[in-house]
């Protein structure tokens, strides 16, 4: 029965279906081991990769990993597949596709036109044949431009989310962290709060505060309280100043049920967000978060490896024209991504797959204290992701999120990336930073303290 | 930065425990702030990886009888990679708990993700809580190594306990590395859902719940659970005394 086989080193490896080929071709990580899907040896992994390399891309249109009838994410993928856009690569195997992606023929314009013709499974498959440097080289060529009050994704720039969380949602505490972040030129992608108390009244108080702050300083950015999509719909009806609609999503219908969302709810939320017309330079109103392991964690993985399921989550995201998509790469814990090596690999895969599928893909470069990782691993990943031209990265005060109890990047780290790699903030935000006296013409933070003084004076 | 500016940032710093106003050198973190962060992370990692001093814990639990058991996770690495193994007893361990007189309440102490929390607080919480549960019968205190919350279900069943009160070291943060959690499960047996437990979080000495506060809540919930025959969402809604906000996901513990 085995259609998938490979002889390697005198041994024959058989794989029962496409899902098994995909899982066993995946670079090793703890979540796939936990799910019992991982290759049993390094040689078996290479055998699966060889099988995968010889498969035509079209195979993913013929053998669906999760049946059409069972899963609305599969239906979304199949129903929105753009056969015309697929034509340039329709004759290729997965291995040939990798070679083509790395070639100069796959330039920025070609890759942008191709995105609607790729399914998440194709993106995941080719990523499994790519080394980290391959993922970076291709990601870097892809440009996805989105906008609300600032324009993100332009060449030579990297955005940042300012994350001023507080364990008690204390308004003064949140303002203090926000001013600190602004003084480091952080916040051009969004100023976004994870509320400690996730309910509608709290979210409305926080939204009012953020909007007042934004208007007082005339900051060309957008704010967000990361609350459930149904809360955001209700908040919009109550007339609070909501810029971006947030939701965590996953790659299967069952896992999305675990988050309490359906595609119909996301559509309604997207339309509600658009109805406000609050964007000035663009109308991308959605902010999504994803992360490898969420489907397994919800016991909703259908025997599919976690990286492929993560790519399927991107099909959900791209249906609603998001401003930003964030893979929260190391947050879920060591049972899914064990150490710095696995977190770094996953971060690069996610940004590559997201961008290849046409998403404004960013990353929360992060880890928990029980993972085998530390700030040195984050230094490596943030530098690689900036080089890969991630849409944005997250910054929290001193890299320490005191509400969610994990470590991300610091405001200093965002400044480091901009200084060392010559990247700038979004143009509208950069003009504001310059007018406030916070940065020089090169985008470096100014030592004069004038900008910080202005921020503080206005806060009195 | 002028002295005046420093004062203003200092005022902002009072508003939050977040690491703001750290200063910078170029885009870098000044040496002092960098080492302060390294210290906090080192403390959190030590809390995860240092083994529990079982003799000291047993001494602190006197006069309770203490039984030590191991989960099916053979070491810390397998505990971290395989949550399923940390939720059940290693082969043969259940025999240490067999043939006991059934009891109302069994305390189980699981090292979880912070041996530091268990070492510092578990014995004190057991004493403070049991003192408020006069009239009820107790089983031995079971100390489980490489263990997660759900291991209490199997232990409680084998002991014949009506209610298990499981204390566990919570995932350490940079600010607090020794936070203890408490999970109460009525009619414990393998397969209990997380929604059938009540949880107290943040029992520690750095602005968290005190031993007396935790013991009061554990005692209230224990008596209510035994009287009404349930724990979990049904009991939480009626108590009104327990905040579940910011409680860690059970799977993490």
XYZ file of C-alpha atoms in Angstrom:
713
model
C 0.000 0.000 0.000
C 2.966 2.279 0.577
C 3.234 4.797 -2.219
C 6.042 6.624 -0.458
C 9.342 4.806 -0.205
C 13.040 5.463 -0.403
C 16.115 3.216 -0.388
C 18.999 4.767 1.460
C 22.257 3.190 2.629
C 20.975 -0.300 1.873
C 17.795 0.220 3.905
C 14.301 0.774 2.513
C 12.105 3.324 4.263
C 8.341 3.287 3.761
C 5.843 5.970 4.702
C 2.165 5.211 4.718
C 0.847 8.605 3.655
C 1.721 12.213 2.899
C 1.201 13.267 6.512
C 3.823 10.751 7.647
C 6.283 11.945 5.001
C 5.780 15.542 6.142
C 6.119 14.729 9.850
C 9.213 12.577 9.442
C 10.879 15.085 7.107
C 10.580 17.796 9.776
C 13.741 18.869 11.611
C 13.596 17.378 15.117
C 11.564 19.077 17.836
C 10.041 17.953 21.104
C 6.392 18.579 20.145
C 6.491 16.107 17.272
C 8.176 13.580 19.575
C 5.429 14.128 22.152
C 2.818 13.509 19.458
C 4.629 10.336 18.378
C 5.166 11.649 14.844
C 8.911 12.261 14.750
C 11.398 10.321 12.591
C 12.911 7.444 14.537
C 16.439 8.182 13.332
C 18.341 10.918 11.551
C 18.650 8.677 8.494
C 14.901 8.085 8.418
C 14.441 11.879 8.499
C 16.688 12.304 5.459
C 14.861 9.466 3.682
C 11.570 11.290 4.259
C 13.135 14.513 2.987
C 14.284 12.698 -0.165
C 10.769 11.372 -0.741
C 9.378 14.844 -0.166
C 11.890 16.442 -2.562
C 10.676 14.181 -5.389
C 6.969 14.815 -4.831
C 5.226 17.157 -7.273
C 3.784 20.293 -5.657
C 0.490 19.220 -7.204
C 0.418 16.244 -4.831
C -0.739 18.629 -2.098
C -3.791 19.524 -4.164
C -4.649 15.859 -4.610
C -3.969 14.394 -1.160
C -5.435 16.665 1.514
C -3.848 16.157 4.920
C -7.134 16.811 6.732
C -10.300 15.928 4.764
C -12.323 18.714 3.141
C -15.544 17.522 4.775
C -14.046 17.454 8.278
C -12.307 20.776 8.604
C -13.225 24.338 7.650
C -9.577 25.383 7.463
C -9.046 22.765 4.732
C -12.132 24.108 2.943
C -10.759 27.652 3.177
C -7.407 26.508 1.728
C -8.998 24.614 -1.155
C -11.683 27.186 -1.948
C -9.313 30.181 -2.026
C -6.501 28.421 -3.952
C -5.594 30.574 -6.984
C -4.788 28.146 -9.814
C -3.611 30.927 -12.153
C -1.082 32.212 -9.646
C 0.177 28.629 -9.172
C 1.023 28.186 -12.876
C 4.687 29.313 -12.753
C 5.567 26.519 -10.292
C 2.857 23.976 -11.184
C 5.304 21.646 -12.931
C 7.821 21.544 -10.109
C 8.616 18.971 -7.454
C 9.133 20.218 -3.902
C 12.903 19.926 -4.381
C 12.816 21.884 -7.643
C 10.671 24.483 -5.916
C 13.359 24.906 -3.254
C 16.034 25.366 -5.902
C 13.876 27.887 -7.748
C 13.094 29.884 -4.571
C 16.810 30.275 -3.936
C 17.516 31.355 -7.518
C 17.517 34.940 -8.747
C 14.480 34.115 -10.897
C 12.383 34.171 -7.740
C 12.573 37.902 -7.182
C 10.401 40.148 -5.027
C 7.700 40.766 -7.650
C 7.529 37.115 -8.736
C 7.166 35.898 -5.159
C 4.425 38.436 -4.429
C 2.446 37.243 -7.457
C 2.944 33.600 -6.496
C 1.629 33.823 -2.909
C -2.101 33.246 -3.622
C -1.163 30.166 -5.680
C 0.532 28.409 -2.769
C -1.135 26.331 -0.104
C 0.231 26.216 3.449
C 1.172 22.570 2.964
C 3.374 23.484 -0.035
C 5.093 26.209 2.005
C 5.627 23.846 4.938
C 6.917 21.082 2.647
C 9.563 23.208 0.975
C 10.668 24.696 4.307
C 11.448 21.169 5.538
C 14.084 20.874 2.779
C 15.669 24.219 3.627
C 18.466 25.041 6.005
C 18.221 28.084 8.252
C 20.247 30.207 5.834
C 17.928 29.192 2.982
C 14.895 30.294 4.993
C 16.554 33.649 5.668
C 17.673 34.185 2.070
C 14.174 33.649 0.654
C 12.307 35.477 3.445
C 14.481 38.490 2.830
C 13.330 38.720 -0.795
C 9.652 38.825 0.120
C 8.000 42.161 0.826
C 4.492 42.402 2.263
C 3.287 45.971 2.754
C 0.429 46.697 5.144
C -0.807 49.900 6.741
C -3.124 51.509 9.267
C -1.680 54.745 10.709
C 1.844 53.592 9.875
C 3.127 51.649 6.876
C 4.863 48.363 7.642
C 7.019 46.041 5.568
C 8.874 48.616 3.461
C 12.455 47.843 2.430
C 15.112 48.779 4.966
C 12.723 48.905 7.910
C 11.680 46.732 10.822
C 8.620 47.379 12.955
C 8.112 46.786 16.642
C 5.257 46.104 19.011
C 5.483 47.947 22.294
C 4.149 45.521 24.947
C 3.618 47.413 28.233
C 1.821 44.694 30.217
C 1.121 45.047 33.938
C 0.015 42.222 36.296
C -2.888 44.305 37.654
C -3.629 46.354 34.495
C -2.564 49.423 36.478
C -2.964 52.413 34.145
C -0.044 54.399 35.556
C 2.163 51.337 35.313
C 1.181 50.739 31.706
C 1.767 54.402 30.811
C 5.196 54.273 32.471
C 6.224 51.244 30.392
C 4.755 52.815 27.243
C 6.717 56.057 27.671
C 9.860 54.038 28.316
C 9.281 52.106 25.080
C 8.541 55.212 23.028
C 11.798 56.747 24.260
C 13.513 53.726 22.643
C 11.632 54.322 19.364
C 9.533 51.186 19.875
C 5.838 50.905 18.960
C 5.497 51.609 15.233
C 3.694 48.307 14.505
C 1.367 48.553 17.493
C 1.176 49.440 21.147
C -0.474 46.267 22.376
C -1.526 45.231 25.884
C -2.248 41.692 27.053
C -4.810 42.397 29.767
C -4.395 40.543 33.069
C -8.158 40.607 33.493
C -9.688 39.576 30.184
C -13.120 41.143 30.109
C -14.908 43.888 28.190
C -14.881 46.673 30.830
C -11.137 46.278 31.424
C -10.420 46.270 27.705
C -12.468 49.441 27.217
C -10.633 51.300 29.981
C -7.295 50.278 28.470
C -8.373 51.252 24.946
C -9.539 54.690 26.111
C -6.234 55.232 27.868
C -4.132 54.154 24.874
C -6.164 56.290 22.474
C -5.878 59.334 24.703
C -2.113 58.793 24.938
C -1.787 58.372 21.162
C -3.742 61.527 20.437
C -1.988 63.619 23.067
C 1.416 62.849 21.532
C 0.039 62.599 17.978
C 1.768 59.266 17.474
C 1.220 57.712 14.030
C 0.666 54.187 15.297
C -2.181 51.904 16.317
C -3.214 50.402 19.609
C -4.636 47.037 20.561
C -5.903 45.235 23.643
C -5.396 41.549 23.027
C -8.797 40.263 24.012
C -11.048 37.631 22.426
C -12.565 38.500 19.065
C -16.111 38.341 20.451
C -15.120 40.931 23.067
C -13.762 43.184 20.321
C -17.019 42.949 18.365
C -18.931 43.961 21.499
C -16.464 46.755 22.249
C -16.931 48.124 18.725
C -20.689 48.124 19.250
C -20.232 50.052 22.481
C -18.201 52.694 20.625
C -14.800 52.395 22.314
C -11.789 53.578 20.243
C -10.629 50.206 18.922
C -7.942 50.236 16.207
C -6.989 46.587 15.664
C -9.049 43.430 16.195
C -6.943 40.703 17.820
C -7.292 36.926 17.795
C -5.153 33.816 18.392
C -5.720 31.260 15.639
C -4.545 27.746 14.797
C -4.389 25.459 11.766
C -7.348 23.149 12.341
C -11.035 23.736 12.924
C -10.872 21.751 16.164
C -7.943 23.782 17.508
C -9.739 27.015 16.631
C -12.723 25.696 18.570
C -10.342 25.454 21.513
C -9.713 29.194 21.078
C -13.471 29.707 20.837
C -13.376 30.990 17.241
C -14.771 30.029 13.853
C -14.063 31.500 10.431
C -17.531 33.064 10.455
C -16.697 34.903 13.678
C -13.416 36.158 12.214
C -15.255 37.428 9.135
C -17.747 39.284 11.302
C -14.940 40.776 13.393
C -13.004 41.829 10.295
C -16.055 43.598 8.886
C -16.736 45.271 12.237
C -13.151 46.543 12.382
C -13.312 47.858 8.810
C -16.609 49.628 9.542
C -14.817 52.038 11.911
C -12.533 53.427 9.206
C -9.967 54.477 11.810
C -6.874 53.829 9.674
C -5.320 56.871 7.981
C -2.799 55.403 5.514
C -4.349 51.935 5.250
C -7.169 49.685 6.386
C -5.480 46.482 7.570
C -7.367 46.055 10.831
C -6.540 42.534 12.026
C -3.787 41.351 14.367
C -3.349 37.566 14.614
C -1.141 35.421 16.822
C -0.095 31.846 16.187
C 2.505 29.383 17.427
C 3.713 25.865 16.761
C 2.199 23.332 19.161
C -1.164 25.003 19.733
C -3.110 22.272 17.913
C -1.365 19.449 19.781
C -1.915 21.325 23.022
C -5.652 21.410 22.206
C -5.577 17.714 21.248
C -6.638 18.743 17.732
C -3.657 17.859 15.532
C -5.035 15.023 13.323
C -1.636 13.293 13.309
C -0.055 16.220 11.437
C 3.306 17.695 12.503
C 3.187 21.002 14.347
C 5.046 23.039 11.741
C 2.650 22.063 8.949
C -0.299 22.927 11.192
C 1.303 26.273 11.973
C 1.499 27.035 8.243
C -2.191 26.124 7.946
C -2.952 28.790 10.566
C -1.511 31.302 8.093
C -4.256 30.396 5.625
C -6.717 31.505 8.301
C -4.819 34.767 8.819
C -4.512 35.718 5.160
C -8.251 35.490 4.587
C -8.682 38.693 6.635
C -5.939 41.037 5.335
C -4.085 41.461 8.637
C -1.837 44.393 9.510
C 0.455 42.042 11.436
C 0.756 38.339 12.228
C 2.874 37.236 15.140
C 4.273 33.776 15.835
C 4.795 33.576 19.605
C 7.586 31.147 19.023
C 8.993 30.129 22.409
C 6.026 30.878 24.633
C 4.364 27.488 24.615
C 7.145 25.681 26.464
C 9.796 22.984 26.122
C 7.387 20.121 25.467
C 6.844 21.697 22.007
C 10.155 23.482 21.353
C 12.767 22.198 23.756
C 15.750 24.476 23.454
C 17.280 27.481 21.763
C 18.106 25.476 18.649
C 14.505 24.353 18.172
C 13.101 27.810 18.955
C 15.460 29.488 16.477
C 14.604 26.996 13.743
C 10.856 27.370 14.364
C 11.038 31.176 14.319
C 12.777 31.139 10.944
C 10.352 28.555 9.521
C 7.325 30.530 10.668
C 8.487 33.839 9.247
C 9.479 32.137 5.977
C 6.171 30.272 5.565
C 4.118 33.286 6.569
C 5.873 35.628 4.160
C 5.812 33.075 1.329
C 2.033 32.865 1.768
C 1.806 36.664 1.580
C 1.503 37.566 5.255
C 2.990 40.511 7.204
C 4.839 38.075 9.436
C 6.501 39.073 12.675
C 7.699 37.186 15.715
C 7.710 37.318 19.476
C 11.294 36.185 19.996
C 10.801 34.600 23.388
C 11.293 31.705 25.831
C 10.115 30.484 29.202
C 12.317 29.729 32.181
C 11.861 25.974 31.894
C 13.086 25.892 28.281
C 16.752 25.214 27.566
C 17.194 28.706 26.219
C 18.432 32.075 27.344
C 18.846 35.636 26.133
C 21.837 34.623 23.997
C 19.526 32.426 21.911
C 17.136 35.358 21.543
C 20.055 37.537 20.405
C 20.746 35.050 17.615
C 17.123 34.683 16.543
C 16.331 38.409 16.533
C 19.411 39.157 14.458
C 18.520 36.421 11.956
C 14.878 37.535 11.777
C 15.835 41.153 11.194
C 18.082 39.932 8.398
C 15.151 37.881 7.073
C 13.089 41.104 7.151
C 10.437 40.073 9.612
C 7.606 42.631 9.577
C 8.013 43.390 13.264
C 9.362 42.055 16.531
C 8.067 42.497 20.073
C 9.755 44.545 22.763
C 8.971 44.578 26.503
C 10.730 46.545 29.267
C 14.058 44.887 30.011
C 12.963 41.743 28.072
C 10.918 40.701 31.143
C 7.137 40.469 30.785
C 5.968 40.784 34.366
C 2.368 39.830 33.547
C 2.857 36.789 31.307
C 6.037 35.629 33.108
C 8.288 34.950 30.161
C 11.179 36.679 28.449
C 10.983 38.402 25.082
C 13.181 41.099 23.523
C 13.912 44.374 25.302
C 13.383 47.875 23.944
C 17.189 48.028 23.810
C 17.194 45.012 21.483
C 14.971 46.773 18.933
C 17.366 49.733 19.030
C 20.313 47.348 18.575
C 18.784 45.812 15.445
C 18.112 49.200 13.914
C 21.582 50.512 14.740
C 23.612 47.459 13.828
C 21.701 46.400 10.706
C 20.861 49.898 9.489
C 17.097 49.363 9.694
C 14.552 52.029 10.477
C 11.074 52.302 11.954
C 7.960 52.784 9.796
C 8.260 56.079 7.867
C 5.349 57.895 9.547
C 6.577 56.826 12.984
C 10.154 57.691 12.104
C 9.080 61.228 11.153
C 7.360 61.517 14.534
C 10.455 60.214 16.352
C 12.554 62.828 14.571
C 10.115 65.633 15.363
C 10.141 64.607 19.036
C 13.932 64.678 19.105
C 14.136 60.989 19.948
C 16.245 59.784 17.001
C 18.812 61.203 14.619
C 18.526 61.180 10.833
C 20.227 57.781 10.790
C 17.559 56.428 13.122
C 19.937 56.124 16.094
C 18.607 57.108 19.510
C 19.779 60.591 20.501
C 21.694 60.991 23.740
C 20.515 64.565 24.342
C 17.502 63.489 26.385
C 15.362 66.158 24.692
C 12.861 63.623 23.355
C 12.494 61.861 26.665
C 12.010 65.261 28.324
C 9.158 66.057 25.920
C 7.523 62.695 26.569
C 7.713 63.265 30.307
C 6.465 66.843 30.174
C 3.409 65.880 28.211
C 2.757 63.068 30.696
C 2.440 65.500 33.633
C 20.550 62.975 31.387
C 20.060 65.818 33.854
C 19.346 65.159 37.546
C 15.832 66.502 37.040
C 15.203 63.992 34.277
C 16.459 61.161 36.427
C 14.000 62.109 39.121
C 11.102 62.090 36.696
C 11.960 58.665 35.322
C 12.394 57.493 38.909
C 8.818 58.572 39.605
C 7.637 56.560 36.626
C 9.583 53.590 37.911
C 7.553 53.628 41.113
C 4.451 53.013 38.999
C 5.404 49.530 37.816
C 7.584 46.562 38.744
C 8.533 46.363 35.032
C 12.186 46.886 34.136
C 11.915 50.469 32.889
C 14.358 53.391 33.061
C 17.320 51.019 32.910
C 19.487 53.491 31.037
C 21.489 52.544 27.982
C 24.934 52.666 26.484
C 24.508 53.063 22.754
C 21.742 50.535 22.191
C 23.117 48.281 24.891
C 22.056 47.531 28.435
C 24.416 48.969 31.080
C 26.523 46.358 32.875
C 24.684 46.631 36.185
C 21.228 46.137 34.683
C 22.548 43.312 32.510
C 23.942 41.428 35.511
C 20.750 42.035 37.486
C 18.782 40.335 34.696
C 21.267 37.449 34.529
C 20.876 36.939 38.277
C 17.079 36.807 38.013
C 17.220 34.305 35.161
C 19.821 32.170 36.941
C 17.602 32.029 40.026
C 14.608 30.961 37.913
C 16.631 28.235 36.191
C 17.976 26.946 39.488
C 14.394 26.766 40.761
C 13.519 24.506 37.824
C 16.602 22.298 37.871
C 17.732 21.989 41.510
C 16.514 18.706 43.026
C 14.254 18.857 46.045
C 15.922 18.169 49.413
C 13.517 15.405 50.368
C 14.953 14.810 53.855
C 14.579 18.439 54.819
C 11.030 18.532 53.466
C 10.073 15.346 55.345
C 11.533 16.771 58.561
C 9.471 19.922 58.091
C 6.308 17.884 57.631
C 6.538 16.058 60.975
C 4.438 14.694 62.659
C 2.794 13.666 59.343
C 3.842 10.347 57.896
C 5.641 11.060 54.610
C 5.765 8.695 51.622
C 8.070 9.450 48.696
C 7.157 8.410 45.181
C 8.475 9.063 41.666
C 6.520 9.858 38.554
C 7.039 7.905 35.353
C 9.412 10.675 34.195
C 12.849 9.349 35.082
C 14.658 12.684 35.170
C 14.160 16.424 34.696
C 14.724 16.326 30.940
C 12.046 13.693 30.445
C 9.763 15.574 32.850
C 10.092 18.696 30.693
C 9.653 16.880 27.365
C 6.901 14.466 28.371
C 4.050 16.028 30.372
C 2.162 12.717 30.152
C 4.859 10.894 32.162
C 4.844 13.484 34.941
C 1.131 12.911 35.427
C 1.391 9.228 36.428
C 3.304 7.133 38.954
C 6.317 5.092 37.922
C 5.735 1.350 37.720
C 5.485 -0.177 41.193
C 5.193 3.122 43.069
C 1.470 2.672 43.755
C 2.326 -0.287 45.981
C 3.821 2.124 48.520
C 0.346 3.623 48.942
C -1.811 0.491 49.004
C -3.939 -0.861 51.841
C -4.430 2.395 53.708
C -7.413 3.365 55.807
C -9.575 5.631 53.607
C -9.326 9.318 54.547
C -11.119 12.598 53.936
C -8.129 14.616 52.770
C -4.737 13.617 51.370
C -2.004 16.219 50.886
C 0.253 15.572 47.909
C 3.358 17.662 47.263
C 4.669 17.705 43.684
C 7.970 19.401 42.833
C 6.534 20.716 39.545
C 8.551 23.494 37.943
C 9.993 25.001 41.118
C 11.658 22.874 43.776
C 12.488 26.181 45.457
C 8.789 26.914 45.991
C 8.099 23.475 47.449
C 11.181 23.615 49.676
C 10.286 27.044 51.017
C 6.510 26.887 51.436
C 4.933 23.424 51.132
C 5.367 22.167 54.704
C 4.161 25.443 56.176
C 1.034 25.415 53.998
C 0.268 21.777 54.928
C 0.510 22.601 58.642
C -1.512 25.814 58.359
C -4.251 24.179 56.279
C -4.540 20.966 58.318
C -4.821 23.011 61.515
C -7.980 24.577 60.030
C -9.490 21.216 59.092
C -10.122 19.809 62.562
C -12.461 16.834 62.604
C -11.400 15.518 59.215
C -9.176 12.483 58.701
C -5.858 12.791 56.834
C -3.836 10.299 54.845
C -0.039 10.317 54.758
C 1.600 13.260 52.961
C 2.858 11.965 49.614
C 5.869 13.746 48.119
C 6.135 13.113 44.374
C 9.265 13.858 42.353
C 9.274 14.892 38.653
C 5.529 15.304 39.100
C 2.711 17.378 37.589
C -0.699 18.246 38.984
C -2.597 15.232 37.643
C -0.370 12.759 39.512
C -2.509 13.571 42.546
C -5.460 11.821 40.881
C -3.794 8.404 40.873
C -2.275 8.929 44.331
C -5.609 9.996 45.824
C -7.393 7.039 44.305
C -4.896 4.480 45.602
C -4.936 6.076 49.066
C -8.734 6.038 49.137
C -8.895 9.812 49.743
C -12.156 11.702 49.198
C -10.254 14.892 48.389
C -6.695 15.563 47.270
C -4.987 18.867 48.067
C -1.949 18.985 45.796
C 0.758 21.604 46.287
C 3.061 22.228 43.337
C 5.965 24.475 42.389
C 4.745 26.921 39.736
C 6.615 27.995 36.622
C 9.208 30.454 37.906
C 9.293 34.031 36.698
C 12.188 36.456 36.863
C 10.695 38.357 39.781
C 9.375 35.401 41.781
C 11.022 31.992 41.356
C 9.446 30.274 44.383
C 5.695 30.540 43.834
C 3.562 27.655 45.090
C 0.198 26.593 43.672
C -2.546 24.497 45.268
C -5.024 22.304 43.383
C -8.034 20.675 45.049
C -9.643 17.644 43.426
C -12.696 15.855 44.804
C -13.081 12.114 44.121
C -9.609 11.861 42.580
C -8.976 9.254 39.893
C -7.074 9.200 36.594
C -8.986 11.034 33.879
C -10.268 13.932 36.007
C -10.617 17.044 33.856
C -8.835 20.277 34.721
C -12.225 21.977 34.943
C -12.979 19.662 37.888
C -10.276 21.215 40.061
C -10.016 24.397 42.101
C -6.765 26.309 41.940
C -4.960 28.786 44.169
C -1.948 30.475 42.684
C 0.913 32.740 43.757
C 1.562 31.485 47.293
C 4.922 33.098 48.091
C 6.563 35.716 50.259
C 7.115 38.497 47.716
C 3.707 40.124 47.671
C 1.890 36.855 46.979
C -0.675 34.973 49.046
C 0.490 34.354 52.647
C 0.426 30.908 54.277
C -2.546 31.921 56.426
C -4.499 33.294 53.465
C -3.783 30.175 51.436
C -4.701 27.905 54.355
C -7.999 29.753 54.894
C -8.955 29.296 51.260
C -7.833 25.656 51.156
C -9.848 24.937 54.313
C -12.952 26.720 52.982
C -12.776 24.917 49.672
C -12.029 21.539 51.292
C -15.032 21.669 53.582
C -17.271 22.932 50.776
C -16.007 20.233 48.419
C -16.591 17.412 50.914
C -20.014 18.763 51.810
C -21.232 19.286 48.232
C -19.347 16.438 46.617
C -17.522 18.364 43.904
C -14.616 20.595 43.004
C -14.064 22.659 39.859
C -16.047 25.291 38.070
C -19.231 24.538 40.021
C -17.555 25.176 43.355
C -15.605 28.230 42.222
C -18.679 30.087 41.110
C -20.323 29.652 44.482
C -17.353 30.497 46.674
C -16.675 33.944 45.308
C -13.632 34.005 47.537
C -11.108 32.610 45.126
C -9.672 34.609 42.315
C -8.761 32.461 39.364
C -7.356 35.374 37.441
C -3.780 34.823 36.351
C -3.871 31.274 37.624
C -1.393 29.359 35.519
C -2.705 26.853 33.065
C -2.712 23.520 34.824
C -0.772 21.926 32.030
C 2.226 24.068 32.828
C 2.499 22.988 36.398
